Short mmCIF file of C-alpha atoms in Angstrom, two decimals:
data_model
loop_
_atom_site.label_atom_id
_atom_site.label_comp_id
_atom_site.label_asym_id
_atom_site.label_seq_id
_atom_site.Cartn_x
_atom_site.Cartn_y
_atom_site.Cartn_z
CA UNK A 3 338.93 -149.90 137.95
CA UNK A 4 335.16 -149.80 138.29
CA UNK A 5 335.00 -148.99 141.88
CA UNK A 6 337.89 -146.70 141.38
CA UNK A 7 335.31 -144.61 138.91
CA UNK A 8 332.69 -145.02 141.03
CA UNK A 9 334.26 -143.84 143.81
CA UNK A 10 334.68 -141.17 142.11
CA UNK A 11 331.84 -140.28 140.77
CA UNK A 12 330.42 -140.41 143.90
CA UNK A 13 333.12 -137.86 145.11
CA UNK A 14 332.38 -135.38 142.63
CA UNK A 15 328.70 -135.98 143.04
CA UNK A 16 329.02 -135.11 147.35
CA UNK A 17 331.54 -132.55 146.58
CA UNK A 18 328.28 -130.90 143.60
CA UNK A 19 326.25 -131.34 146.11
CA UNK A 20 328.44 -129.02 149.01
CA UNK A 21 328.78 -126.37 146.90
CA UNK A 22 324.84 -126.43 145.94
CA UNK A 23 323.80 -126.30 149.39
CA UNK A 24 326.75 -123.18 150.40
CA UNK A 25 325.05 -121.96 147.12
CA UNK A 26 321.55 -121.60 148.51
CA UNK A 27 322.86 -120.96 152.23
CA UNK A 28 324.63 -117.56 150.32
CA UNK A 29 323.15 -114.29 148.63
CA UNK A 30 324.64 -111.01 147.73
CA UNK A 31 323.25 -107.61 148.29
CA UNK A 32 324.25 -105.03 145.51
CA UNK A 33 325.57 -101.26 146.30
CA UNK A 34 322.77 -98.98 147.32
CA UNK A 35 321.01 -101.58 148.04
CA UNK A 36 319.49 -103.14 151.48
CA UNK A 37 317.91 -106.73 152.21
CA UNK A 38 314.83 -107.72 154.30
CA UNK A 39 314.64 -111.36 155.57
CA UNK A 40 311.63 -113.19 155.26
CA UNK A 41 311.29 -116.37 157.68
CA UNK A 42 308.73 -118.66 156.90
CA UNK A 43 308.60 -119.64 161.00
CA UNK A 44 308.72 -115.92 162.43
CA UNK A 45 308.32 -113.88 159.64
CA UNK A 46 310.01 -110.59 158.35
CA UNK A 47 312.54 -110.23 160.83
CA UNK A 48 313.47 -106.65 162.37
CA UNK A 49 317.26 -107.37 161.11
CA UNK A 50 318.17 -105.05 157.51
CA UNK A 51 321.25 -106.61 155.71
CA UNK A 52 323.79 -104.16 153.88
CA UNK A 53 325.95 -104.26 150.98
CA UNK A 54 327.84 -107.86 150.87
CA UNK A 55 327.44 -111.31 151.11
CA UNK A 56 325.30 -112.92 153.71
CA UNK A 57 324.12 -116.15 154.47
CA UNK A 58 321.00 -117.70 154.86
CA UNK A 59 318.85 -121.03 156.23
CA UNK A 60 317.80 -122.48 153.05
CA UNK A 61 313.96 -123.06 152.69
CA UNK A 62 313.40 -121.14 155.51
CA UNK A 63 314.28 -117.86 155.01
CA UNK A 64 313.94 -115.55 151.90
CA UNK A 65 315.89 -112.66 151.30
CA UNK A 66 314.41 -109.57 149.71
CA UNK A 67 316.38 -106.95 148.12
CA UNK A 68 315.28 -103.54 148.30
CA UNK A 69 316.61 -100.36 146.85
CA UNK A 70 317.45 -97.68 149.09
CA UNK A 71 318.89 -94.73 146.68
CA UNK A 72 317.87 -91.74 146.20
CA UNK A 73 315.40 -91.77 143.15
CA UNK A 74 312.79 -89.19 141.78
CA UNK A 75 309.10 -89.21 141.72
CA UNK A 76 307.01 -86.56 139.22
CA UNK A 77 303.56 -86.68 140.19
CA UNK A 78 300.95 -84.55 137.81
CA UNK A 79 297.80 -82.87 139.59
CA UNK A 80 295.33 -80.63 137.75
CA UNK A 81 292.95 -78.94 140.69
CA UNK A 82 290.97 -75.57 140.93
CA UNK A 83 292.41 -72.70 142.62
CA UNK A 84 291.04 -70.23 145.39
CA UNK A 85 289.34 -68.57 142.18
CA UNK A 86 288.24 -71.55 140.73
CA UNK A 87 290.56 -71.62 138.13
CA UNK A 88 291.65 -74.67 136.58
CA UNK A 89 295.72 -75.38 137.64
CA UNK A 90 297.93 -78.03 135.97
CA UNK A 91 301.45 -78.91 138.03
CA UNK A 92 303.64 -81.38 138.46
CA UNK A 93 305.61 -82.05 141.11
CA UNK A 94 308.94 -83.49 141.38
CA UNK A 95 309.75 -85.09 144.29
CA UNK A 96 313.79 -87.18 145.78
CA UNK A 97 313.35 -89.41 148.20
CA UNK A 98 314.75 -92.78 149.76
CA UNK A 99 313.43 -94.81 152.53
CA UNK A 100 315.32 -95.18 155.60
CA UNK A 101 317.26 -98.15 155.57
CA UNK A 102 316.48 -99.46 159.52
CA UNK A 103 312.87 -99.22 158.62
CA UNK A 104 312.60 -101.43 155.57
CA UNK A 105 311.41 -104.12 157.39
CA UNK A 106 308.07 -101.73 158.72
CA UNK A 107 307.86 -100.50 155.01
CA UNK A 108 307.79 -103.83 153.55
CA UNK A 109 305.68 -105.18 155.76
CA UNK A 110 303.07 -102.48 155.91
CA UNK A 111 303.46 -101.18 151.94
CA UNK A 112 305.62 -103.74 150.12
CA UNK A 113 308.34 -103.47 148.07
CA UNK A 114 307.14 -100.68 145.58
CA UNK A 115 305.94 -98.27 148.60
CA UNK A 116 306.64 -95.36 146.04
CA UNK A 117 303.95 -96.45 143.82
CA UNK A 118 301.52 -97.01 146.82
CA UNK A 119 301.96 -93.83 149.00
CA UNK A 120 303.63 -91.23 147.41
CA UNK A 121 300.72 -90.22 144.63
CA UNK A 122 298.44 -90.43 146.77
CA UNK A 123 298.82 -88.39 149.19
CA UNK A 124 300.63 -86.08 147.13
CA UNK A 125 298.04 -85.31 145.31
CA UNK A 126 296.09 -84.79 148.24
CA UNK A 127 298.43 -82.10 149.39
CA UNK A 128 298.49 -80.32 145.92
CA UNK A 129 295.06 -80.19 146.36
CA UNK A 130 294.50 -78.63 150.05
CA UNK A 131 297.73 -76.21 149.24
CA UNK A 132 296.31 -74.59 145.31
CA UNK A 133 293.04 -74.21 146.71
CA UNK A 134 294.38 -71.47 149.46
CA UNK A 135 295.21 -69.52 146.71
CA UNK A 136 294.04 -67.36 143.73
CA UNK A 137 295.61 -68.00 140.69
CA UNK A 138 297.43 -64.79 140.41
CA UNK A 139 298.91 -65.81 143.77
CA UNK A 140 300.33 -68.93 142.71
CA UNK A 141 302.19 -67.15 140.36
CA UNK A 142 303.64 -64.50 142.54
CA UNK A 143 303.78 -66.60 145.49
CA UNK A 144 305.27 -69.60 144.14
CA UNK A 145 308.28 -69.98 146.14
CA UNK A 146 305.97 -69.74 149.42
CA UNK A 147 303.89 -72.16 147.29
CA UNK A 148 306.39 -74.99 146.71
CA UNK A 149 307.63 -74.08 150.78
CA UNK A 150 304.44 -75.25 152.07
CA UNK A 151 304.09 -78.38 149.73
CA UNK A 152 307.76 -79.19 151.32
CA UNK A 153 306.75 -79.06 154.64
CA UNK A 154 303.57 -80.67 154.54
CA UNK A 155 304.88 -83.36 152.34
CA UNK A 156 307.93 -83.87 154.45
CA UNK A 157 305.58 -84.64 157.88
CA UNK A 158 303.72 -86.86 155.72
CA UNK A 159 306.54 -88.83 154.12
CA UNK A 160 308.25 -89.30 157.23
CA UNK A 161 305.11 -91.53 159.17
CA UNK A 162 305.63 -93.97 155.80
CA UNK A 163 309.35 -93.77 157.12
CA UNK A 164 310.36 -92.12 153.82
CA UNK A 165 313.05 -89.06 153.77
CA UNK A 166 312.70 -86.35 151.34
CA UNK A 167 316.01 -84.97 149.62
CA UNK A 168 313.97 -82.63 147.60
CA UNK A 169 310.72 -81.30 146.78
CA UNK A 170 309.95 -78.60 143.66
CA UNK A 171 307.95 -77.22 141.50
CA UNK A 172 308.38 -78.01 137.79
CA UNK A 173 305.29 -77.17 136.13
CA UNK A 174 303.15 -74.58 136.43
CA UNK A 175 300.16 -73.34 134.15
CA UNK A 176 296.50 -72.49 134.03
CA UNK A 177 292.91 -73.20 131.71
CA UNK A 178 293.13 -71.74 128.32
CA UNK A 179 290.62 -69.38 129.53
CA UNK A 180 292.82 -67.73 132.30
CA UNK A 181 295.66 -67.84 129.96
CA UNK A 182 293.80 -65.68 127.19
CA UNK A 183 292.72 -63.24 130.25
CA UNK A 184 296.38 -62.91 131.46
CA UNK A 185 297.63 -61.97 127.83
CA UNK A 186 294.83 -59.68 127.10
CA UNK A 187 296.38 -58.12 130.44
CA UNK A 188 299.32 -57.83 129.26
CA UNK A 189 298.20 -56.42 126.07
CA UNK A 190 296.42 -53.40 128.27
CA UNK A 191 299.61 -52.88 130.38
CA UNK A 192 301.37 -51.89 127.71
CA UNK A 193 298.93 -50.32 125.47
CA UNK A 194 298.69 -48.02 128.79
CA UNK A 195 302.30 -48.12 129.07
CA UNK A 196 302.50 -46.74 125.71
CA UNK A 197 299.67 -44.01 126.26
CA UNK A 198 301.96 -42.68 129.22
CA UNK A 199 304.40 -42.06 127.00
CA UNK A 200 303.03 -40.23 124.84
CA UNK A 201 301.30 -37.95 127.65
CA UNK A 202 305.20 -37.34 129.11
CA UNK A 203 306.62 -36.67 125.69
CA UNK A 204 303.49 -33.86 124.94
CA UNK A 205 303.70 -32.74 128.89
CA UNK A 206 307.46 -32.11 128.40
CA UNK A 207 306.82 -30.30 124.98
CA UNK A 208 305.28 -28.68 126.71
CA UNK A 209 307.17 -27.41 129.34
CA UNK A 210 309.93 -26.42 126.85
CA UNK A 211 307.46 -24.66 124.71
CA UNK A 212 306.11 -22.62 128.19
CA UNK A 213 310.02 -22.25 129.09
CA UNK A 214 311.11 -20.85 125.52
CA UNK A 215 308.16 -18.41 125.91
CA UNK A 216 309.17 -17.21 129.06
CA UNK A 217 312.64 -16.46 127.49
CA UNK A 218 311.16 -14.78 124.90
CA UNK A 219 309.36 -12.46 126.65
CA UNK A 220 312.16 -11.73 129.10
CA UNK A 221 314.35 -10.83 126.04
CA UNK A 222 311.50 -8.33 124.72
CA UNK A 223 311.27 -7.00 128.02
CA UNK A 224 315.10 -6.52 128.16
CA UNK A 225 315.23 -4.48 124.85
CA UNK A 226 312.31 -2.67 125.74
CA UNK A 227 314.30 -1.56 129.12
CA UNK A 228 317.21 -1.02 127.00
CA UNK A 229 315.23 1.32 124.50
CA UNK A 230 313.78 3.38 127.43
CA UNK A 231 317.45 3.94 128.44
CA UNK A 232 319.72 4.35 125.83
CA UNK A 233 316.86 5.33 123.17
CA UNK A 234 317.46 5.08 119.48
CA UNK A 235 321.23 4.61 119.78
CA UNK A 236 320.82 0.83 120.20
CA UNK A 237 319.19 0.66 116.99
CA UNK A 238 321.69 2.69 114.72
CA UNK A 239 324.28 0.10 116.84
CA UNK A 240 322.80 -2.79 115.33
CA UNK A 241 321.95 -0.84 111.98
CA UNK A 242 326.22 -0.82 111.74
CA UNK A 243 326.57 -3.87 112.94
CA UNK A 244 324.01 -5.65 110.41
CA UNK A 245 325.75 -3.23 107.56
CA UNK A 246 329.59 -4.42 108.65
CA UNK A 247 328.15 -8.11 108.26
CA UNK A 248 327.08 -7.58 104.69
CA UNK A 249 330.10 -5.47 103.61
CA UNK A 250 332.13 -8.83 105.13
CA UNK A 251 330.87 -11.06 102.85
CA UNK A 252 330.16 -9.52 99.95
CA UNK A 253 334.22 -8.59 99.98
CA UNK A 254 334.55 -12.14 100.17
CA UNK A 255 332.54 -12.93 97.19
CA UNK A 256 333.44 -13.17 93.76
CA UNK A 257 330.68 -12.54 91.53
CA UNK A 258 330.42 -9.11 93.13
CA UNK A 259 332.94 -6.34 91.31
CA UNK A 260 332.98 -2.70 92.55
CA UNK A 261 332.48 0.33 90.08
CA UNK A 262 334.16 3.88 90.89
CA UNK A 263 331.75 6.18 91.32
CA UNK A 264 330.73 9.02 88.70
CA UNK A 265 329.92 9.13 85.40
CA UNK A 266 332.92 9.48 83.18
CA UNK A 267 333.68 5.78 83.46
CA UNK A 268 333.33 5.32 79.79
CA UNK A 269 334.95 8.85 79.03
CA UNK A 270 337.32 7.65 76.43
CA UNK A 271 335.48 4.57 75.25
CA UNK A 272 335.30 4.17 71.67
CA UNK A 273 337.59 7.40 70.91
CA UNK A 274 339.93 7.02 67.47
#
């Protein structure tokens, strides 16, 4: 019975100490994500693992997982313009590494290459782009602005073996002291917008005033012609007209009673 049980405990002790060793021989390499071996005879070696399990000599070599997603980056910069003026942006920035050349990155960066290069020199490119141009410019031009950082940032990111999915500008402003300028500018704009208005307005008073003159005086000059012709018979016209007018509405009216004419109205008034 003994040696039955310690058979048997050796059994279950050989078949512990299989699955230990398949154990450490295995490792698994989550979605999205790549692995880098590291042999402690030759080194990183130039293989990249993918998704899966994957085995391994145990001891020897050490398997590091790296993420290859996409994943964003804001970097802040504040740097002087062309004009010297004081700019604060932020730039936000997609990128991923490319998977066959984790083995370079890790060897030359390390595993968190996005905190090693990409402030750095993005910074560095904020820099050398603002200062090309005045502050004025960045606002107007900031689509030509955020094009340049692209490209330069895109040559840079690729010797680091990095890809860029996208590059933009988020944030965008100026010193309190260009700030106060460009809303006392705005102020003026529209205090002179305002002033134009006015000038229109009076100009086209104006105008009508000049125009209703001219009529005016064309009418007078009409009846004057018409005078000259006809003479006073234009006058006694509008005499009868006017006087047909009148008669119109006082007919109309009634608070206004008509009294024959002559004086023996009251004739027989008060006769017995």
């Amino acid at each position: 019975m003994d040696k039955a049980m310690r058979k048997l405990t050796w059994l279950g002790a050989g078949i512990a100490g299989v699955g230990a060793c398949v154990q450490s021989c295995l490792y698994n390499v989550d979605g999205g994500h790549r692995a880098v071996i590291y042999d402690y005879t030759r080194g990183v070696l130039p293989d990249v693992k993918g998704e899966g399990t994957h085995f391994r000599i145990p001891i020897v070599q050490r398997p590091i997982i790296m993420d290859a997603r996409t994943r964003p980056r804001n970097v802040h910069a504040s740097t002087p313009s062309k004009d010297l003026q004081t700019v604060n942006i932020t730039l936000r920035v997609l990128f991923r590494p490319v998977p066959e050349k984790l083995p370079q990155i890790y060897t030359q960066i390390g595993v968190n290459y996005d905190d090693v290069v990409l402030p750095s020199y993005t910074f560095e490119l904020l820099r050398a782009v603002v200062a090309q141009f005045d502050a004025s410019e960045l606002i107007s031009q900031r689509e030509i602005v955020s094009q340049q950082i692209n490209e330069l940032l895109a040559k840079r990111a690729e010797e680091s073996h990095l890809l860029l999915d996208d590059v933009s500008l988020t944030h965008l402003t100026f010193g309190k002291e260009f700030t106060h300028a460009v809303e006392l500018k705005q102020v003026a704009q529209q205090e002179a917008e305002r002033a134009r208005y006015v000038v229109e307005k009076a100009e086209q008073i104006k105008q009508a005033s000049i125009i209703s003159a001219q009529g005016d005086s064309q009418a007078a000059e009409m009846l004057s012609t018409a005078f000259q012709t006809v003479g006073d018979s234009l006058i006694e016209l509008r005499k009868l007209e006017a006087a047909e007018e009148i008669a119109e509405n006082l007919a109309v009216s009634p608070n206004v009673t008509y009294l024959p004419g002559g004086n023996k109205m009251l004739l027989n008034v008060g006769a017995r």
